[in-house]
Amino acid sequence: MYLVLAVICLIIIYPVFTAVILPLQDIDELSRTFSPISDFKGDYVNVDYIPQYPTLNTFKELLLFTPEFYKVFWNSIMITGTILLFQVIVSVPAAWAFSRFKFKGRKLIFDLYVIFMLIPFQVTMLSQYLVLNKMQLMNTRLAIIIPAIFSTFSVFLIYRGFSDIPEDVPNSARIDGANEFQVLWYIGLPLGKTGILSCVVLSFLDLWNMVEQPLAFLKDKSLFPLSLYLPMIDTDNIQIMLAAAVIVLIPAAFVFIMGQDYLEQGIIASALKE
Amino acid sequence: MSTGKICYQKFQYIVFLLPSFLGVSIFIFLPFLDSVRRSFCASGSGKIVGLQNYKVIFANEAFILALKNTGRFILACIPLLMVTSFFVSYFITKLKYIRLIKSILLFPLAVPTAALLLIWQILFSDGGYINNILAQHGIGEVSFLHSSAAFWVLVGSYIWKNLGYTVLLWITGMMSVSDSVIEAAKVDGAGEWKILTRIIIPNLKPTFYTITIISFLNSFKVFREAYLVAGAYPHESMYLMQHLFNNWFVNMDLDKMAAAAVTIFTFIFAAIVLLRRVWDKEM
């Protein structure tokens, strides 16, 4: 039993492990490793797990001599950061409205949110394009940022967090004369923190890996985020590509490790308390 | 309290909801309704053509291929994922230290697709590492990316990415089955198999339903791997709906896209309603 699980864990870790090991190889070794892929002559790829001449030169080259990389990295940070910030600002009050107010059409609107949360991007791609085009936002970063701010998934996730707060707590504050904004600020936010943070973690991991939206709405490669730019690097620049892959991985791994509890709670909340 | 204040309080929710609702309406609801309208109109003249666009897409070979592949993909990977993850979770709940295993299983969720592109190449190319291993054991090489095996590579990468997600949900479901019930069954002489089939599985029905929905949704995200590894026109066994939408988008086939979007929306909507029905009946 342990053995089976160990094998599964190994399979899961293996590709990531290889991705981290490979850029440590020097250029000669790398080109030997990759030659069967570009030009297959009967010799298969062989992966040396212990690099013969381990080196950090590739990283040096990427970080010191590839200014383009910083630009794209900055694109990713900018796009992801802006979306996350405004997503929270917009979604928190909406989630509060759904969880604390009873109003006509509440169930209908909420159901609509849930349904569109479940619809893949491709289905709404056309509709979004038409709007963005009319607003003349195509081929700007805003074309990626603005629609993503209005994510129904984050409203849903934060709503889950808020609906766990017992009604008495905000009510007692209301009796003490707090207005609704104060209630949200002083009671909703601290108590619904878990929901908000799990939304941030899950959204971050998804946005950092964004492919479909920039592919559809950006033409200018200098605006691409890393997740789309990386595959476009020329394949003769393999060592740069490998090093860049590790750099892309680092923020995601960092957020994963820091936010694993919130990630787990987010996944569970998104699914199980139907 | 003045009537003004009551009125204000009654409609206060609007202030909270409005920013989100406006944005969602502008970028999703209304444009989607517009595509519904478009799907019944000719793209140039805007004249109503009834079901013409739908006839066109259902006569379109690429659309049928993409629909078939996407359907086949969903039907292959969801049961596979459910069963694998169920047994993995069942084993894990028997262990004591599960945090590390959980972390490892969840980690692929955090790995950006772009970071592993070259690794997929190393593993699955014709001259790749897996073929190396196969050759050493005297098994013939497989052209993973340029034959119908491409489909299974895609299924594999889907399971690799989503196993942790699903395992986590199963484990949560299994943990919620109360220990005292299981203890009581043990005292009554029920074996492990009997406890699993008679107590644990029946208690997991709600989990089952949500896992199906979540796996279904995540199955659309596999496009990232497919597109980044194999481009806009991959081997035909992994030509998915998402490729088709993308290619139509590049060619600006707006009326076809509108009709296809409405079709897919209807499929998904029907699937969700159906699942819910089945689930409600069983409960």
XYZ file of C-alpha atoms in Angstrom:
557
model
C 0.000 0.000 0.000
C 2.781 2.382 0.980
C 4.618 1.231 -2.093
C 1.723 2.065 -4.418
C 1.366 5.511 -2.908
C 5.104 6.079 -3.069
C 5.111 5.176 -6.767
C 2.216 7.544 -7.432
C 3.961 10.362 -5.581
C 7.131 9.687 -7.559
C 5.298 9.865 -10.865
C 3.731 13.130 -9.818
C 6.961 14.728 -8.683
C 9.098 13.374 -11.513
C 8.356 15.986 -14.221
C 8.830 18.873 -11.803
C 12.050 17.381 -10.504
C 13.401 17.006 -14.021
C 12.409 20.563 -14.856
C 14.468 21.835 -11.945
C 17.485 19.591 -12.599
C 17.903 20.173 -16.320
C 18.832 23.866 -16.333
C 21.764 23.002 -14.079
C 23.394 21.101 -16.920
C 25.938 22.999 -18.966
C 25.256 23.861 -22.581
C 27.068 20.907 -24.134
C 25.277 18.417 -21.991
C 21.929 20.082 -22.630
C 22.314 20.042 -26.358
C 23.207 16.352 -26.141
C 20.100 15.737 -24.035
C 17.867 17.545 -26.484
C 19.374 16.484 -29.786
C 17.129 13.396 -30.187
C 14.076 15.645 -29.952
C 14.886 18.055 -32.731
C 16.733 15.524 -34.857
C 15.942 11.886 -34.083
C 18.509 9.467 -35.469
C 17.816 6.355 -33.435
C 19.421 7.531 -30.195
C 16.858 8.207 -27.540
C 16.871 10.939 -24.941
C 18.784 10.087 -21.826
C 18.354 12.206 -18.745
C 21.342 12.608 -16.441
C 19.889 13.260 -13.047
C 23.230 14.345 -11.726
C 24.582 16.988 -14.096
C 28.159 16.273 -15.132
C 29.239 19.874 -14.730
C 26.545 21.548 -12.665
C 26.374 25.243 -13.436
C 24.190 28.234 -12.766
C 25.303 29.953 -15.945
C 21.948 29.549 -17.607
C 20.264 31.446 -14.824
C 22.958 34.086 -14.952
C 22.431 34.541 -18.654
C 18.674 34.710 -18.274
C 18.690 37.147 -15.380
C 21.567 39.366 -16.462
C 21.528 39.364 -20.235
C 17.913 38.921 -21.216
C 16.158 42.237 -20.496
C 13.165 41.007 -22.478
C 12.534 38.450 -19.790
C 12.070 41.117 -17.129
C 9.497 42.826 -19.257
C 7.460 39.686 -19.677
C 7.871 38.783 -16.021
C 6.642 42.258 -15.140
C 3.657 41.745 -17.471
C 2.713 38.643 -15.555
C 3.100 40.310 -12.174
C 1.175 43.386 -13.299
C -1.692 41.458 -14.861
C -2.018 38.961 -12.022
C -1.613 41.563 -9.285
C -4.112 44.035 -10.703
C -6.700 41.349 -11.337
C -6.352 39.915 -7.832
C -6.618 43.295 -6.150
C -9.728 44.434 -7.997
C -11.268 40.993 -7.945
C -11.263 41.092 -4.167
C -12.531 44.696 -4.044
C -15.456 43.841 -6.317
C -16.243 40.338 -5.117
C -16.227 40.868 -1.359
C -19.202 43.284 -1.252
C -21.112 41.192 -3.787
C -20.542 38.056 -1.735
C -21.661 40.000 1.351
C -24.846 41.049 -0.441
C -25.628 37.458 -1.385
C -24.953 36.097 2.069
C -26.513 38.818 4.291
C -29.428 40.332 2.403
C -32.715 38.849 1.331
C -33.977 40.474 -1.817
C -36.096 39.745 -4.823
C -34.220 37.886 -7.534
C -31.401 36.917 -5.182
C -31.711 33.215 -5.944
C -31.985 33.811 -9.682
C -28.932 36.069 -9.848
C -26.932 33.717 -7.681
C -27.859 30.747 -9.871
C -26.784 32.714 -12.934
C -23.443 33.395 -11.259
C -22.986 29.704 -10.514
C -23.942 28.605 -14.030
C -21.535 31.015 -15.675
C -18.866 29.980 -13.235
C -19.191 26.498 -14.713
C -19.028 27.576 -18.358
C -15.590 27.323 -20.001
C -13.939 30.461 -21.310
C -14.309 29.441 -24.957
C -18.089 29.713 -24.787
C -17.984 33.358 -23.683
C -14.879 34.213 -25.704
C -16.872 35.595 -28.634
C -19.147 37.696 -26.454
C -16.219 39.116 -24.516
C -14.372 39.884 -27.708
C -17.293 41.898 -29.075
C -17.469 44.012 -25.943
C -13.711 44.546 -25.704
C -13.571 45.436 -29.344
C -16.277 48.050 -28.942
C -14.412 49.495 -25.970
C -11.265 49.517 -28.117
C -9.408 47.502 -25.535
C -8.240 44.707 -27.826
C -4.513 44.132 -27.732
C -4.068 46.007 -24.457
C -3.410 44.547 -21.023
C -6.801 45.849 -19.937
C -8.459 43.353 -22.284
C -7.118 40.605 -20.040
C -7.483 42.420 -16.769
C -10.991 43.892 -16.826
C -13.074 40.801 -17.676
C -11.085 38.710 -15.197
C -11.894 41.136 -12.372
C -15.552 40.187 -12.649
C -15.007 36.547 -11.891
C -18.141 34.841 -10.639
C -16.041 32.077 -9.124
C -14.432 34.388 -6.596
C -17.827 35.790 -5.546
C -18.979 32.229 -5.025
C -15.946 31.218 -2.988
C -16.017 34.286 -0.741
C -19.764 33.820 -0.324
C -19.053 30.365 1.102
C -16.758 31.926 3.671
C -19.305 34.569 4.660
C -22.211 32.179 4.956
C -20.346 30.348 7.740
C -20.593 33.426 9.972
C -23.526 33.030 12.369
C -26.170 35.723 11.884
C -26.035 36.860 15.550
C -22.583 38.382 15.294
C -23.293 40.997 12.616
C -26.740 41.582 14.117
C -25.344 42.578 17.478
C -23.078 45.045 15.738
C -26.046 46.442 13.833
C -27.923 46.927 17.076
C -24.940 48.839 18.409
C -25.501 51.230 15.538
C -22.891 50.104 13.038
C -23.824 50.703 9.441
C -23.572 47.932 6.911
C -20.145 49.003 5.626
C -18.763 48.980 9.152
C -20.271 45.553 9.742
C -18.594 44.233 6.619
C -15.283 45.895 7.464
C -15.042 45.023 11.165
C -16.883 41.706 11.242
C -17.260 40.287 7.759
C -13.647 40.713 6.697
C -11.950 39.206 9.747
C -14.397 36.333 10.018
C -14.557 35.660 6.296
C -10.788 35.882 5.926
C -10.410 32.212 5.092
C -12.781 32.434 2.146
C -11.092 35.547 0.802
C -7.598 34.116 1.133
C -8.534 30.838 -0.476
C -10.041 32.798 -3.337
C -6.777 34.726 -3.683
C -4.660 31.568 -3.675
C -6.816 29.659 -6.152
C -7.159 32.694 -8.428
C -3.452 33.367 -8.321
C -2.558 29.841 -9.389
C -5.056 30.015 -12.218
C -4.080 33.514 -13.383
C -0.376 32.774 -13.245
C -1.082 29.938 -15.685
C -3.295 32.045 -17.938
C -3.196 30.968 -21.571
C -6.574 31.246 -23.277
C -7.349 34.918 -22.666
C -4.008 36.431 -23.719
C -3.950 34.082 -26.695
C -7.298 35.411 -27.855
C -7.105 39.073 -26.888
C -3.438 40.040 -27.261
C -1.599 40.212 -30.576
C 1.498 42.053 -29.438
C 3.996 39.565 -28.035
C 5.593 42.190 -25.808
C 2.346 42.253 -23.802
C 2.216 38.483 -23.263
C 2.430 37.128 -19.723
C 5.097 34.522 -19.011
C 2.682 31.624 -19.247
C 2.166 32.348 -22.929
C 5.501 33.952 -23.770
C 7.586 31.024 -22.606
C 6.261 28.552 -25.192
C 7.005 31.118 -27.913
C 10.761 31.298 -27.239
C 12.731 29.814 -30.117
C 13.559 26.214 -29.443
C 17.231 26.743 -30.265
C 17.393 28.716 -27.048
C 16.670 25.701 -24.920
C 18.793 26.599 -21.925
C 17.060 29.973 -21.607
C 13.697 28.313 -21.864
C 14.531 25.807 -19.136
C 15.825 28.452 -16.777
C 12.779 30.628 -17.449
C 10.531 27.658 -16.708
C 12.079 27.340 -13.259
C 11.651 31.062 -12.627
C 7.959 30.835 -13.593
C 7.563 27.956 -11.237
C 9.046 29.759 -8.235
C 6.222 32.250 -7.460
C 3.603 29.549 -7.976
C 5.461 27.149 -5.699
C 5.904 29.895 -3.141
C 2.204 30.749 -3.083
C 1.368 27.059 -2.994
C 3.540 26.425 0.042
C 2.438 29.543 1.905
C -1.209 29.111 1.073
C -1.685 25.384 1.088
C -4.187 25.455 3.930
C -6.251 28.121 2.211
C -5.938 26.278 -1.044
C -7.322 23.132 0.529
C -10.123 24.996 2.248
C -10.924 26.775 -0.986
C -11.163 23.540 -2.918
C -13.331 21.978 -0.256
C -15.548 25.053 0.036
C -15.979 25.307 -3.709
C -17.268 21.806 -3.840
C -18.667 20.236 -0.758
C -21.067 22.555 0.975
C -23.612 22.446 -1.823
C -36.916 55.170 12.213
C -37.908 57.252 9.221
C -39.314 55.588 6.123
C -36.351 56.940 4.233
C -34.007 54.946 6.364
C -36.021 51.750 6.047
C -36.128 52.234 2.319
C -32.390 52.810 2.294
C -31.761 49.701 4.335
C -34.013 47.614 2.169
C -32.173 48.550 -0.963
C -28.750 48.736 0.590
C -27.778 45.423 -0.959
C -27.738 47.162 -4.329
C -24.709 49.209 -3.314
C -22.849 46.028 -2.433
C -23.920 43.952 -5.373
C -23.900 46.558 -8.109
C -20.196 46.789 -9.029
C -19.921 43.055 -9.488
C -23.306 42.661 -11.124
C -22.682 45.470 -13.613
C -19.309 44.035 -14.595
C -20.596 40.510 -14.916
C -23.548 41.760 -16.968
C -21.367 43.810 -19.291
C -18.753 41.145 -19.848
C -20.740 37.937 -19.569
C -24.542 37.982 -19.304
C -25.518 40.551 -21.922
C -22.856 39.619 -24.476
C -23.884 36.008 -24.100
C -27.491 36.920 -24.832
C -26.167 38.821 -27.820
C -24.399 35.692 -29.078
C -27.649 33.780 -28.690
C -29.278 36.368 -30.950
C -26.355 36.271 -33.367
C -26.546 32.514 -33.635
C -29.900 32.942 -35.400
C -28.716 35.704 -37.727
C -26.551 35.911 -40.821
C -23.238 37.494 -39.894
C -23.023 40.120 -42.628
C -26.573 41.330 -43.151
C -27.892 40.585 -39.680
C -31.024 39.041 -41.201
C -32.713 36.332 -39.205
C -31.874 32.991 -40.746
C -33.391 30.678 -38.156
C -31.424 27.518 -37.585
C -29.174 28.009 -40.611
C -25.997 28.560 -38.527
C -26.702 25.451 -36.478
C -27.159 23.414 -39.664
C -23.825 24.732 -40.890
C -21.878 23.766 -37.788
C -23.439 20.325 -37.518
C -22.461 19.704 -41.145
C -18.942 20.944 -40.389
C -16.424 18.094 -40.132
C -14.128 19.954 -37.777
C -17.020 20.684 -35.427
C -18.131 17.047 -35.385
C -14.558 15.872 -34.824
C -14.036 18.347 -32.000
C -17.367 17.481 -30.421
C -16.596 13.763 -30.584
C -13.095 14.163 -29.193
C -14.217 16.424 -26.378
C -17.010 14.013 -25.495
C -14.659 11.063 -25.667
C -12.116 12.905 -23.576
C -14.641 13.699 -20.870
C -16.014 10.155 -20.867
C -12.529 8.679 -20.641
C -10.946 10.869 -18.045
C -13.722 11.488 -15.552
C -14.373 7.829 -14.643
C -10.643 7.123 -14.698
C -9.925 10.063 -12.415
C -12.793 9.198 -10.063
C -11.742 5.582 -9.623
C -8.016 6.253 -9.285
C -8.529 9.082 -6.847
C -11.062 7.086 -4.842
C -8.643 4.260 -4.182
C -5.739 6.585 -3.529
C -7.850 8.473 -0.990
C -9.069 5.281 0.615
C -5.471 4.179 1.170
C -4.452 7.602 2.378
C -7.158 7.745 5.049
C -5.675 4.568 6.527
C -2.336 6.278 7.025
C -1.262 8.517 9.834
C 0.863 11.198 8.270
C -1.062 12.351 5.273
C -0.026 15.957 5.035
C 3.091 15.382 2.974
C 1.314 13.054 0.577
C -1.511 15.533 0.204
C 0.974 18.304 -0.563
C 2.711 16.232 -3.206
C -0.559 15.225 -4.830
C -1.816 18.820 -4.887
C 1.389 20.350 -6.176
C 0.707 19.877 -9.920
C -2.176 22.303 -9.491
C 0.385 25.016 -8.855
C 2.712 24.114 -11.708
C 2.216 26.456 -14.670
C 1.756 24.515 -17.884
C 4.461 26.555 -19.561
C 7.059 25.389 -17.041
C 6.769 21.775 -18.110
C 6.554 22.090 -21.881
C 10.096 20.960 -22.526
C 9.673 18.129 -20.067
C 6.661 16.846 -21.998
C 8.852 17.022 -25.099
C 11.637 15.086 -23.406
C 9.246 12.434 -22.209
C 6.928 12.008 -25.150
C 8.874 12.850 -28.309
C 9.541 10.078 -30.795
C 13.117 9.971 -29.575
C 12.040 10.763 -26.031
C 12.791 9.281 -22.672
C 9.752 7.042 -22.431
C 10.537 5.531 -25.802
C 14.042 4.993 -24.523
C 12.690 2.950 -21.622
C 10.280 1.086 -23.886
C 13.091 0.253 -26.295
C 15.286 -1.038 -23.491
C 12.561 -3.472 -22.543
C 12.195 -4.566 -26.097
C 8.835 -2.908 -26.619
C 8.433 -0.988 -29.841
C 8.427 2.778 -29.711
C 5.195 4.723 -29.687
C 4.750 8.023 -31.438
C 3.046 9.690 -28.502
C 2.375 13.067 -29.997
C 1.660 12.164 -33.596
C -0.691 9.210 -33.334
C -3.896 8.380 -31.549
C -1.748 7.858 -28.452
C -1.767 11.671 -28.198
C -5.264 11.414 -26.791
C -4.031 9.281 -23.905
C -1.103 11.566 -23.210
C -3.691 14.280 -22.760
C -5.802 12.099 -20.468
C -2.658 11.322 -18.482
C -1.724 14.943 -18.044
C -5.272 15.729 -16.953
C -5.121 13.065 -14.279
C -1.662 14.161 -13.226
C -2.928 17.683 -12.681
C -6.283 16.918 -11.053
C -5.575 13.874 -8.913
C -4.724 15.940 -5.838
C -7.802 18.114 -6.158
C -10.074 15.108 -6.341
C -8.273 13.130 -3.651
C -8.662 16.073 -1.305
C -12.423 16.123 -1.886
C -12.768 12.373 -1.410
C -10.717 12.467 1.787
C -12.875 15.239 3.203
C -15.949 13.208 2.344
C -14.531 10.039 3.873
C -13.442 11.809 7.050
C -16.975 13.077 7.533
C -18.319 9.537 7.822
C -18.572 9.217 11.567
C -16.115 6.897 13.264
C -18.685 5.600 15.697
C -20.779 4.149 12.888
C -17.737 2.368 11.518
C -16.754 1.151 14.988
C -20.255 -0.178 15.544
C -20.126 -2.039 12.244
C -16.776 -3.526 13.195
C -18.193 -4.711 16.501
C -21.006 -6.351 14.574
C -18.369 -8.237 12.630
C -18.398 -6.353 9.343
C -15.220 -6.771 7.309
C -13.290 -4.019 5.654
C -14.914 -4.603 2.268
C -18.361 -4.547 3.784
C -17.682 -1.306 5.635
C -16.416 0.242 2.425
C -19.358 -0.789 0.251
C -22.179 -0.556 2.783
C -21.208 2.462 4.893
C -18.543 4.609 3.327
C -19.641 4.582 -0.314
C -23.341 5.301 0.337
C -22.295 8.234 2.495
C -20.210 9.690 -0.277
C -22.982 10.385 -2.763
C -22.924 14.176 -2.362
C -19.145 14.104 -2.725
C -19.538 12.016 -5.844
C -21.849 14.571 -7.393
C -19.619 17.556 -6.738
C -16.472 15.750 -7.808
C -18.130 14.904 -11.111
C -18.989 18.547 -11.695
C -15.566 19.846 -10.714
C -13.741 17.231 -12.808
C -15.993 18.084 -15.715
C -15.137 21.770 -15.480
C -11.448 21.177 -15.093
C -11.497 18.936 -18.119
C -11.861 22.042 -20.281
C -8.627 23.467 -18.930
C -6.615 20.660 -20.496
C -6.588 22.839 -23.600
C -3.591 24.628 -22.153
C -1.462 21.504 -22.276
C -2.835 20.465 -25.653
C -2.305 23.854 -27.219
C 1.099 24.622 -25.769
C 2.543 21.187 -26.529
C 0.982 20.552 -29.914
C -0.132 23.923 -31.266
C -3.351 25.050 -32.919
C -3.639 21.974 -35.134
C -2.570 18.945 -33.075
C -3.005 15.291 -34.047
C -6.661 14.831 -34.862
C -7.240 12.554 -31.879
C -6.722 15.508 -29.554
C -8.403 18.216 -31.596
C -10.781 19.570 -28.959
C -13.670 22.000 -28.965
C -11.321 24.602 -27.546
C -8.998 24.325 -30.566
C -11.963 24.777 -32.855
C -13.202 27.892 -31.066
C -9.718 29.296 -31.157
C -9.281 28.651 -34.853
C -12.686 30.056 -35.701
C -11.804 33.052 -33.606
C -8.593 33.602 -35.562
C -10.623 33.463 -38.801
C -13.380 35.602 -37.290
C -16.135 33.100 -38.104
C -18.436 34.902 -35.729
C -21.779 33.331 -36.629
C -20.360 29.795 -36.431
C -18.810 30.637 -33.067
C -22.088 32.011 -31.775
C -23.997 28.897 -32.782
C -21.303 26.626 -31.349
C -21.164 28.610 -28.102
C -24.908 28.295 -27.622
C -24.735 24.575 -28.443
C -21.973 23.938 -25.920
C -23.720 26.048 -23.320
C -26.869 23.980 -23.802
C -24.925 20.724 -23.468
C -23.251 21.818 -20.249
C -26.418 23.258 -18.805
C -28.303 20.037 -19.598
C -25.515 17.935 -18.089
C -25.595 19.915 -14.853
C -29.385 19.781 -14.570
C -29.397 16.068 -15.353
C -26.718 15.285 -12.791
C -28.624 17.242 -10.209
C -31.835 15.374 -11.020
C -30.181 11.985 -10.720
C -28.544 13.040 -7.514
C -31.739 14.413 -5.950
C -33.611 11.225 -6.793
C -30.956 9.007 -5.260
C -30.881 10.904 -2.014
